[in-house]
PDB file of C-alpha atoms in Angstrom:
ATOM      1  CA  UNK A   1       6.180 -14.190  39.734  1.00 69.00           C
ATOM      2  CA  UNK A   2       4.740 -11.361  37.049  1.00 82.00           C
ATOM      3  CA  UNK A   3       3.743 -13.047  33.899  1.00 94.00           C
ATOM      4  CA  UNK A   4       4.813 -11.991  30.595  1.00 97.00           C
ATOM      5  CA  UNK A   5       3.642  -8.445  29.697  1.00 97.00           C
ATOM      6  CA  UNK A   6       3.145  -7.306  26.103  1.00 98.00           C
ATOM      7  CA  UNK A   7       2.844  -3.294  25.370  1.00 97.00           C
ATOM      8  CA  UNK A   8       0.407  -1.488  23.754  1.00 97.00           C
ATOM      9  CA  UNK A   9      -2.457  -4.197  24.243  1.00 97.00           C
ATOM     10  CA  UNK A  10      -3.818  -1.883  21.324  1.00 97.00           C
ATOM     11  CA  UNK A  11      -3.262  -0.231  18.566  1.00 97.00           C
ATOM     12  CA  UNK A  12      -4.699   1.147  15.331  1.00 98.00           C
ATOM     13  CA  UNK A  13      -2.686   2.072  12.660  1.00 98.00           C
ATOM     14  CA  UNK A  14      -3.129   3.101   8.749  1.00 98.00           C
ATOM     15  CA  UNK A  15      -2.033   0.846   5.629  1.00 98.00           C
ATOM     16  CA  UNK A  16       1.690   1.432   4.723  1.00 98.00           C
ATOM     17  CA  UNK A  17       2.864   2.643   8.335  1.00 98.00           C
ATOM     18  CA  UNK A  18       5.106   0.862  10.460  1.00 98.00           C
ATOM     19  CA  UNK A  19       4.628  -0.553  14.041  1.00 98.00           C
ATOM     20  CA  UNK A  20       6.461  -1.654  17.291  1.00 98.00           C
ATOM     21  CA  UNK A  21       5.328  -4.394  19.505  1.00 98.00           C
ATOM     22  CA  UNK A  22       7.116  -4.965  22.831  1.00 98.00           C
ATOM     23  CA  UNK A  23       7.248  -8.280  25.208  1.00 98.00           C
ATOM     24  CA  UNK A  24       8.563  -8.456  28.714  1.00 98.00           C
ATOM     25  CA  UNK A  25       9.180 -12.065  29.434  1.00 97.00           C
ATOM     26  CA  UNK A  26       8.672 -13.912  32.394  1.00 96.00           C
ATOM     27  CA  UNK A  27      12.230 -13.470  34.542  1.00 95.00           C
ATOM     28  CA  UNK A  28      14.765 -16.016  33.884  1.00 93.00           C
ATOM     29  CA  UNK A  29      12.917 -17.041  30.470  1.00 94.00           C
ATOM     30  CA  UNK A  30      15.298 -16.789  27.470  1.00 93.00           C
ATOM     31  CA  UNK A  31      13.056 -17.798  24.548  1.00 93.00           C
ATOM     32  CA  UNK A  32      10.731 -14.983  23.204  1.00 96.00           C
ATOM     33  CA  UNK A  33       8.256 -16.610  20.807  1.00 96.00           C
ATOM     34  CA  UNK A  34       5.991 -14.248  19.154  1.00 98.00           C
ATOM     35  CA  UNK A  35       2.560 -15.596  17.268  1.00 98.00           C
ATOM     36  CA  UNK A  36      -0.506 -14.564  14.862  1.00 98.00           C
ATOM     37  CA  UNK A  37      -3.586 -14.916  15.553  1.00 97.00           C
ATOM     38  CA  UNK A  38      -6.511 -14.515  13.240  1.00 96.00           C
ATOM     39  CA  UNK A  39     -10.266 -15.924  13.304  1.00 92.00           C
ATOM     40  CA  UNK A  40      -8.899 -17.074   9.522  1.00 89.00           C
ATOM     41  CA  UNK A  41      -5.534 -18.896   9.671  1.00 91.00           C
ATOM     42  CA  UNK A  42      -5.635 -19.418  13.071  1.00 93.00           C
ATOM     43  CA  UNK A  43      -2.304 -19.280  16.001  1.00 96.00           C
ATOM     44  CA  UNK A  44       1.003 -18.997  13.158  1.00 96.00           C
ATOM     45  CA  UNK A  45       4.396 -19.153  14.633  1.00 95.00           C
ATOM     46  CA  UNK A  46       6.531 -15.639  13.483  1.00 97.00           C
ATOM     47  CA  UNK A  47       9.440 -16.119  15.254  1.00 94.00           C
ATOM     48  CA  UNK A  48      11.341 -17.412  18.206  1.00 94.00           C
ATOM     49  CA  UNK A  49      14.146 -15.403  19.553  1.00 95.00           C
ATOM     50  CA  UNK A  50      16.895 -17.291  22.396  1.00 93.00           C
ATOM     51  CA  UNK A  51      19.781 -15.590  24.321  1.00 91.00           C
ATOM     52  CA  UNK A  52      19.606 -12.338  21.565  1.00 94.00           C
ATOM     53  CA  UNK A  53      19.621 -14.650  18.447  1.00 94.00           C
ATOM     54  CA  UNK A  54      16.617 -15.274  16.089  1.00 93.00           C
ATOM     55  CA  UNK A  55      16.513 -19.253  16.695  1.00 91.00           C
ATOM     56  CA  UNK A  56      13.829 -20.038  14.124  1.00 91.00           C
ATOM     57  CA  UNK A  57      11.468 -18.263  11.936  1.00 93.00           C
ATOM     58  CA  UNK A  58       7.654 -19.184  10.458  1.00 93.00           C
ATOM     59  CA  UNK A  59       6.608 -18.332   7.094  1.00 93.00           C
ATOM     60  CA  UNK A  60       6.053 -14.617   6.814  1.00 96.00           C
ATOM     61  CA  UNK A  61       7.005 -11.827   4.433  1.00 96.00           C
ATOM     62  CA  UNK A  62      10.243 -10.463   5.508  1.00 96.00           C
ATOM     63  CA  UNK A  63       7.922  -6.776   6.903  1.00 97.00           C
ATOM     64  CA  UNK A  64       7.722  -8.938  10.123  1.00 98.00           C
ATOM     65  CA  UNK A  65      10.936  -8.826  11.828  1.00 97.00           C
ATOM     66  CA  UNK A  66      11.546  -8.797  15.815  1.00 97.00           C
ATOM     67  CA  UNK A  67      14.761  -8.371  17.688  1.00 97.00           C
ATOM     68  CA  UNK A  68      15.860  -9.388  21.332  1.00 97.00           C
ATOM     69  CA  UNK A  69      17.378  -7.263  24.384  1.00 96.00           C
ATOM     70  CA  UNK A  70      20.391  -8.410  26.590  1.00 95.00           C
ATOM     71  CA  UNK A  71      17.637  -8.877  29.234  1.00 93.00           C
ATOM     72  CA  UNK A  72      15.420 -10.640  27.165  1.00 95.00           C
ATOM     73  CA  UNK A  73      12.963  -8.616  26.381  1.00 97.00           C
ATOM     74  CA  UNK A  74      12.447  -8.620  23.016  1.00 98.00           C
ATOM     75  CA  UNK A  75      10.013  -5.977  20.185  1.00 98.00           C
ATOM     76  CA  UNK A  76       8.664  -7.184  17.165  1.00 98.00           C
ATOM     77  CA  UNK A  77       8.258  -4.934  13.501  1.00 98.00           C
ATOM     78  CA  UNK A  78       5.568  -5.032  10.796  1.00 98.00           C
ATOM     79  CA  UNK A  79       6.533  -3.133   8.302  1.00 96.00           C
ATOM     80  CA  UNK A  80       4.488  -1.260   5.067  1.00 97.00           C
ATOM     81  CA  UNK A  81       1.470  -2.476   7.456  1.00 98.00           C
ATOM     82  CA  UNK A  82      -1.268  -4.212   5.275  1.00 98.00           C
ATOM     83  CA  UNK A  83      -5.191  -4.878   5.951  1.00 97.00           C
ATOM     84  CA  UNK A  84      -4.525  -8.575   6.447  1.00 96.00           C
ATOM     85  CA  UNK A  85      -1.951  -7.730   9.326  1.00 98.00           C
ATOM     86  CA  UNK A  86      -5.138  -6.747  11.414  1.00 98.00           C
ATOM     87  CA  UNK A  87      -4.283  -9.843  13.826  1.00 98.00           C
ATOM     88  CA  UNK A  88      -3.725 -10.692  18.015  1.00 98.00           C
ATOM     89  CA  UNK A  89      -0.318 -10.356  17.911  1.00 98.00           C
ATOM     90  CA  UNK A  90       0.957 -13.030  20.720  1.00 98.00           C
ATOM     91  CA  UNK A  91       4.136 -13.749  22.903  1.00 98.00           C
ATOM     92  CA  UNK A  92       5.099 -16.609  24.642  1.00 97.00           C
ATOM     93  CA  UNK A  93       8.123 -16.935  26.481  1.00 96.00           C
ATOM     94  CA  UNK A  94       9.703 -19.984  27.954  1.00 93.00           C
ATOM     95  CA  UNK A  95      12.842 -21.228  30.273  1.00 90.00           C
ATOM     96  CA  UNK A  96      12.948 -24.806  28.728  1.00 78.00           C
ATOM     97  CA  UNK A  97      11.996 -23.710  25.515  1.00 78.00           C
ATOM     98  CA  UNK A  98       8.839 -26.309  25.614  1.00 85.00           C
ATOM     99  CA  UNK A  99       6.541 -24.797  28.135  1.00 90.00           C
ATOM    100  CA  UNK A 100       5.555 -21.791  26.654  1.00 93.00           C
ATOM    101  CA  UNK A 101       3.373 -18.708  28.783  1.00 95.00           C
ATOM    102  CA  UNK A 102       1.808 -16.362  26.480  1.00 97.00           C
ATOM    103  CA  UNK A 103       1.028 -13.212  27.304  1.00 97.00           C
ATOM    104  CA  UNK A 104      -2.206 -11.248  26.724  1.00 97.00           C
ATOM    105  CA  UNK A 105      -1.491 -10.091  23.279  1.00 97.00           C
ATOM    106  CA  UNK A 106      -1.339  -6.663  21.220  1.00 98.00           C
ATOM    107  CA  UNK A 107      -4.202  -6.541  19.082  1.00 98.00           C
ATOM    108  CA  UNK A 108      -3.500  -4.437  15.774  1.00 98.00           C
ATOM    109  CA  UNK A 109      -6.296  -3.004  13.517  1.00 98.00           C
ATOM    110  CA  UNK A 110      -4.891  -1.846  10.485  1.00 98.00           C
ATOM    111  CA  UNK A 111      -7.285   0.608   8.367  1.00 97.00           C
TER     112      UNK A 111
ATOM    113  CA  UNK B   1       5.416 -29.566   7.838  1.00 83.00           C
ATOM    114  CA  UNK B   2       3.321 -30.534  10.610  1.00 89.00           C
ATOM    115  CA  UNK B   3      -0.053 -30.200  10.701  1.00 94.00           C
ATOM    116  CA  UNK B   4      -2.803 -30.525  13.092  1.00 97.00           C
ATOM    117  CA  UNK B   5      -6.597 -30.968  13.196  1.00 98.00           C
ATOM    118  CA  UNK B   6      -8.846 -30.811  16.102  1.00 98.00           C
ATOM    119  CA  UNK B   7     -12.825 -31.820  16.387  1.00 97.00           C
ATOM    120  CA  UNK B   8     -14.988 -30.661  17.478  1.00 97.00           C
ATOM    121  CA  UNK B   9     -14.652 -26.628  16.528  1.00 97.00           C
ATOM    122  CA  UNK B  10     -17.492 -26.434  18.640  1.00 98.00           C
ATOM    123  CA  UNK B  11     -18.634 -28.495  21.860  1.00 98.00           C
ATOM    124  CA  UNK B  12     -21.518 -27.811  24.244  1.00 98.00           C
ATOM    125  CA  UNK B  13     -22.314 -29.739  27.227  1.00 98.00           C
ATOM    126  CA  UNK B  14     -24.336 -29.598  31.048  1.00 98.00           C
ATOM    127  CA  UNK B  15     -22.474 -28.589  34.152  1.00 97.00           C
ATOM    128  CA  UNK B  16     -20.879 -31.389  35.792  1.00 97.00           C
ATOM    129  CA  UNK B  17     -20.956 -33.386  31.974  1.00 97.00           C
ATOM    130  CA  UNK B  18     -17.354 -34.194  30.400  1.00 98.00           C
ATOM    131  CA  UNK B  19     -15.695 -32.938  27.708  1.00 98.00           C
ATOM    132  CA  UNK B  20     -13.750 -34.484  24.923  1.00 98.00           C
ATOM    133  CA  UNK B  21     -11.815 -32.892  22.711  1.00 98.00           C
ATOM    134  CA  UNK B  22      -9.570 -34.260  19.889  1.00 98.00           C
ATOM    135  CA  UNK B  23      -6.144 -34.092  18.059  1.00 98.00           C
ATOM    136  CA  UNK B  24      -4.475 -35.760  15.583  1.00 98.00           C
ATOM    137  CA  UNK B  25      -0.806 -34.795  14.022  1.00 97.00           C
ATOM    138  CA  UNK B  26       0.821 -35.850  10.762  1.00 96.00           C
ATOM    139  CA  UNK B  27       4.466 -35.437  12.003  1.00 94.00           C
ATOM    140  CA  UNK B  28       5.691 -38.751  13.622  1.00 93.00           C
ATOM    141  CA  UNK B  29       8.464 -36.931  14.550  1.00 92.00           C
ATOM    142  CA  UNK B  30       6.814 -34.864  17.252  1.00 94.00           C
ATOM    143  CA  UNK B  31       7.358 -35.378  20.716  1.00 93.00           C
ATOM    144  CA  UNK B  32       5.517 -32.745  22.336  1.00 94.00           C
ATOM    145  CA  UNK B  33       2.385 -32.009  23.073  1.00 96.00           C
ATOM    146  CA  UNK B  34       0.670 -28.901  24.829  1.00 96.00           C
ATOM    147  CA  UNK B  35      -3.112 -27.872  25.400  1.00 98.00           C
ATOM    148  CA  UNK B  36      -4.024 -24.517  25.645  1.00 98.00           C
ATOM    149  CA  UNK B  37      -6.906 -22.828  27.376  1.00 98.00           C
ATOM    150  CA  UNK B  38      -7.774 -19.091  26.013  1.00 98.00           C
ATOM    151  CA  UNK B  39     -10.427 -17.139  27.650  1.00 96.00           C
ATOM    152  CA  UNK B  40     -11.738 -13.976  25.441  1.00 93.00           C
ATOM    153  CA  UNK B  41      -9.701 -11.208  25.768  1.00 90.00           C
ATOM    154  CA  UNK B  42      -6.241 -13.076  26.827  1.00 93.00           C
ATOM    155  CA  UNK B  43      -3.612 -15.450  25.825  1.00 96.00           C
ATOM    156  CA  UNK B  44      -3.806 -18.858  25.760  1.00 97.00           C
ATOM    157  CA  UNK B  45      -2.735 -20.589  29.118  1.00 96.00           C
ATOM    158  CA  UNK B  46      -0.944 -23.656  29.517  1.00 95.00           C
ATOM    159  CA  UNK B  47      -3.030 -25.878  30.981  1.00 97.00           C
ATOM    160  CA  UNK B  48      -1.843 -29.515  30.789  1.00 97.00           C
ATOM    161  CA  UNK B  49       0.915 -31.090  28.419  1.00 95.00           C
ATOM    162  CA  UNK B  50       2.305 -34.495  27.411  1.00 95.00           C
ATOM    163  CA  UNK B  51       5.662 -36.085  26.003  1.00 92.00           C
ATOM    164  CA  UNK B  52       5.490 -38.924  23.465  1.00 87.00           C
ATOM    165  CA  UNK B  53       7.326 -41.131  26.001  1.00 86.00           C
ATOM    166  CA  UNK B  54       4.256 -41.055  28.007  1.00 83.00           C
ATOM    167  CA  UNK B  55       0.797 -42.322  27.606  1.00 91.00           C
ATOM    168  CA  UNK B  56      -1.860 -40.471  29.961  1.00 94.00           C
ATOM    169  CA  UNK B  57      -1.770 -37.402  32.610  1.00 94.00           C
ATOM    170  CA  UNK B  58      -3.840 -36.194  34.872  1.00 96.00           C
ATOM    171  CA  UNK B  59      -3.961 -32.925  36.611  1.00 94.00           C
ATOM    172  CA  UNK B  60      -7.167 -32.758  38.676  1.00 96.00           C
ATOM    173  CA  UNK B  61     -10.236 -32.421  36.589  1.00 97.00           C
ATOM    174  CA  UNK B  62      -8.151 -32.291  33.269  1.00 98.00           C
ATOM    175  CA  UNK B  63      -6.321 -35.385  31.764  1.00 98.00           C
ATOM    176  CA  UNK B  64      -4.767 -35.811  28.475  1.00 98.00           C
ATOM    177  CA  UNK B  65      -3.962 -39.006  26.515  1.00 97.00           C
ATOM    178  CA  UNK B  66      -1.722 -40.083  23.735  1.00 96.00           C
ATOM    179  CA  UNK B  67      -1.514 -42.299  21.055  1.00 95.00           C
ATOM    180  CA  UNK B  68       1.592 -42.227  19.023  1.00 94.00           C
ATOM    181  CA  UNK B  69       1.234 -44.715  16.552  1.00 94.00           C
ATOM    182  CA  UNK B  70      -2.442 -43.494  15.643  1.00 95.00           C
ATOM    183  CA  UNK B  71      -1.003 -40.265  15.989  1.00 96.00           C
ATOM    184  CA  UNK B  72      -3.956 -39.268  18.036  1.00 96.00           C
ATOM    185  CA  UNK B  73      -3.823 -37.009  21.141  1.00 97.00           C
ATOM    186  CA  UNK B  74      -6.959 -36.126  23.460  1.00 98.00           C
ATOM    187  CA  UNK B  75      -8.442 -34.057  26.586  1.00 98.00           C
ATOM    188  CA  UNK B  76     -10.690 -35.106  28.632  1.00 98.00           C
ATOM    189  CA  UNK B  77     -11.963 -32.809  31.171  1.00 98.00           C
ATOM    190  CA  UNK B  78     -14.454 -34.185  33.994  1.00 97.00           C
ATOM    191  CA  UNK B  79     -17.323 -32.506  36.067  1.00 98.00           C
ATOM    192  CA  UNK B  80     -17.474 -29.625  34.145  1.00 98.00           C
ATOM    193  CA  UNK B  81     -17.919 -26.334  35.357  1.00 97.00           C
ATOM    194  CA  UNK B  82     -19.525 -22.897  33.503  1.00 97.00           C
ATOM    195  CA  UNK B  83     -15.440 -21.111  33.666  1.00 97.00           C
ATOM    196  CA  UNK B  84     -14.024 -23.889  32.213  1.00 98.00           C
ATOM    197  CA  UNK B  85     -15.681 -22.084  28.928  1.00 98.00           C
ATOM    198  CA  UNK B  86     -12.817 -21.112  27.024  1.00 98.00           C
ATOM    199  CA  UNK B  87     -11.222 -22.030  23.330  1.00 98.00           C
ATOM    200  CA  UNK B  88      -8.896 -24.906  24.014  1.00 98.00           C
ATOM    201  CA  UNK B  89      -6.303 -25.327  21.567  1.00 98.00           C
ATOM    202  CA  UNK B  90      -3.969 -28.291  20.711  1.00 98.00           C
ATOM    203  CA  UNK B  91      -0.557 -28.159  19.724  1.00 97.00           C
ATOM    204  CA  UNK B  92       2.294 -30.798  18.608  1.00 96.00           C
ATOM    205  CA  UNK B  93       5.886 -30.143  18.128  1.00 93.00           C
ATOM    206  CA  UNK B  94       9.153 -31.680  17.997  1.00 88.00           C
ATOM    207  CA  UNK B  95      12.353 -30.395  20.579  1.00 79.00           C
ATOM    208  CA  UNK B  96      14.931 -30.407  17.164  1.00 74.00           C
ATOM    209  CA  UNK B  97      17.576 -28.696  18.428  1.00 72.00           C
ATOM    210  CA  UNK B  98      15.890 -27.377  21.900  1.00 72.00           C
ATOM    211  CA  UNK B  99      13.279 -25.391  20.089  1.00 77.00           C
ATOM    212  CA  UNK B 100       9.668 -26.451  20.633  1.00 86.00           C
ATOM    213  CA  UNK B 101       7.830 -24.755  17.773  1.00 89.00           C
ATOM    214  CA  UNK B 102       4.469 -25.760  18.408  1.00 92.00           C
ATOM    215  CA  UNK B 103       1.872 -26.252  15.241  1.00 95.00           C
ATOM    216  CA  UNK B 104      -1.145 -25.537  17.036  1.00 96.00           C
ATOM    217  CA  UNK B 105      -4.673 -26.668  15.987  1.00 97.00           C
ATOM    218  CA  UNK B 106      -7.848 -24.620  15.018  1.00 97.00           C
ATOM    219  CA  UNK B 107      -9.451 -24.821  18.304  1.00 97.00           C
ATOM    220  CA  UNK B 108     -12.067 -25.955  20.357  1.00 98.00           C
ATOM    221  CA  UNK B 109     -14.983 -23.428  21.486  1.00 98.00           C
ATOM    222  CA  UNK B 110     -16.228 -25.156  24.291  1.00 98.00           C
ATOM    223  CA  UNK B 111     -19.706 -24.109  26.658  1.00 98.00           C
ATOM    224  CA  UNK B 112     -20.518 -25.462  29.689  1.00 98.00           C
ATOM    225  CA  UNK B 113     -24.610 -24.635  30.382  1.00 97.00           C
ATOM    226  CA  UNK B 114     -25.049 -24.136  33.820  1.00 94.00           C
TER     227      UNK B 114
END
């Protein structure tokens, strides 16, 4: 079974721009989970997206927003990109919604 | 919210040694707990997890064991070996609603010597 695939892996892009991240979940998983990672605050929950509707949502400025596909793929958006949004930018997706397979991340430099 | 803290951030140890690594939570409504395994350059992989209605499990080398009214949760991996050198992460969350939004820990940079 292919694991869950995340496009580009990465990506440099300039303060104020805007950027697409894509996830391909594993097949049959309906719960897209997307994540921050920095060395600083560590693995933060974004957002968790189930059967096309945003289920929950971390603490982030409303830039970040993600959306999910009638096959479950789902894209996330930073918007007005900032310095601090230099991050590995995670998925995970899951069929139970506990056990969660992450994929191998987009990593985003912003300059 | 739930928060989680893990010791050590750093953990060196021989080839065949074991390795303990540490969690507690601060949510007593959590009920789920995952470890994580992230090599450099990729995601973190799920390598062993535990429900509050259960104490220990073991998966081979790897075990994991929970407390729930200390709130403590641990790994314990045995006869070491130099690729199980990673940064293990722990994670607790609660299924509210059947969403597990796990609060993950700082994590765990651990080297095996060979």
């Amino acid at each position: 079974k292919a694991g869950v695939t995340q496009t580009p892996r990465y990506l440099i892009k300039t303060r104020g721009q805007q950027v697409t991240l894509s996830c391909s979940p594993i097949s049959g998983h309906r719960s897209v989970s997307w994540y921050q990672q920095t060395p600083g605050q560590g693995l933060q929950f974004l957002f968790e997206y189930f059967s096309e509707t945003q289920r929950n949502k971390g603490n982030f400025p409303g830039r970040f927003s993600g959306r999910q596909f009638s096959n479950s793929r789902s894209e996330m958006n930073v918007s007005t990109l900032e310095l601090g949004d230099s991050a590995l930018y995670l998925c995970a997706s899951s069929r139970t919604g506990s056990e969660q397979y992450f994929g191998p991340g987009t990593r985003l430099t912003v300059t | 919210g739930e928060n989680v803290e893990q010791h050590p951030s750093t953990l060196s140890v021989q080839e065949g040694d074991s390795a303990v690594i540490k969690c507690t939570y601060s949510d007593s409504a959590s009920n789920y707990f995952p470890w994580y395994k992230q090599e450099l350059g990729k995601g973190p992989q799920l390598i062993i997890d535990i429900r509050s209605n259960v104490g220990e499990k073991k998966d081979q080398r790897i075990a994991v064991t929970l407390n729930k009214t200390a709130k403590h949760f641990s790994l314990h991996i045995t006869e070491t070996q130099p690729e199980d050198s990673a940064v293990y992460f722990c994670a607790a969350s609660n299924g509210a609603g059947g969403s597990y939004i796990p609060t993950f820990g700082r994590g765990t940079s651990l080297i095996v010597h060979p």
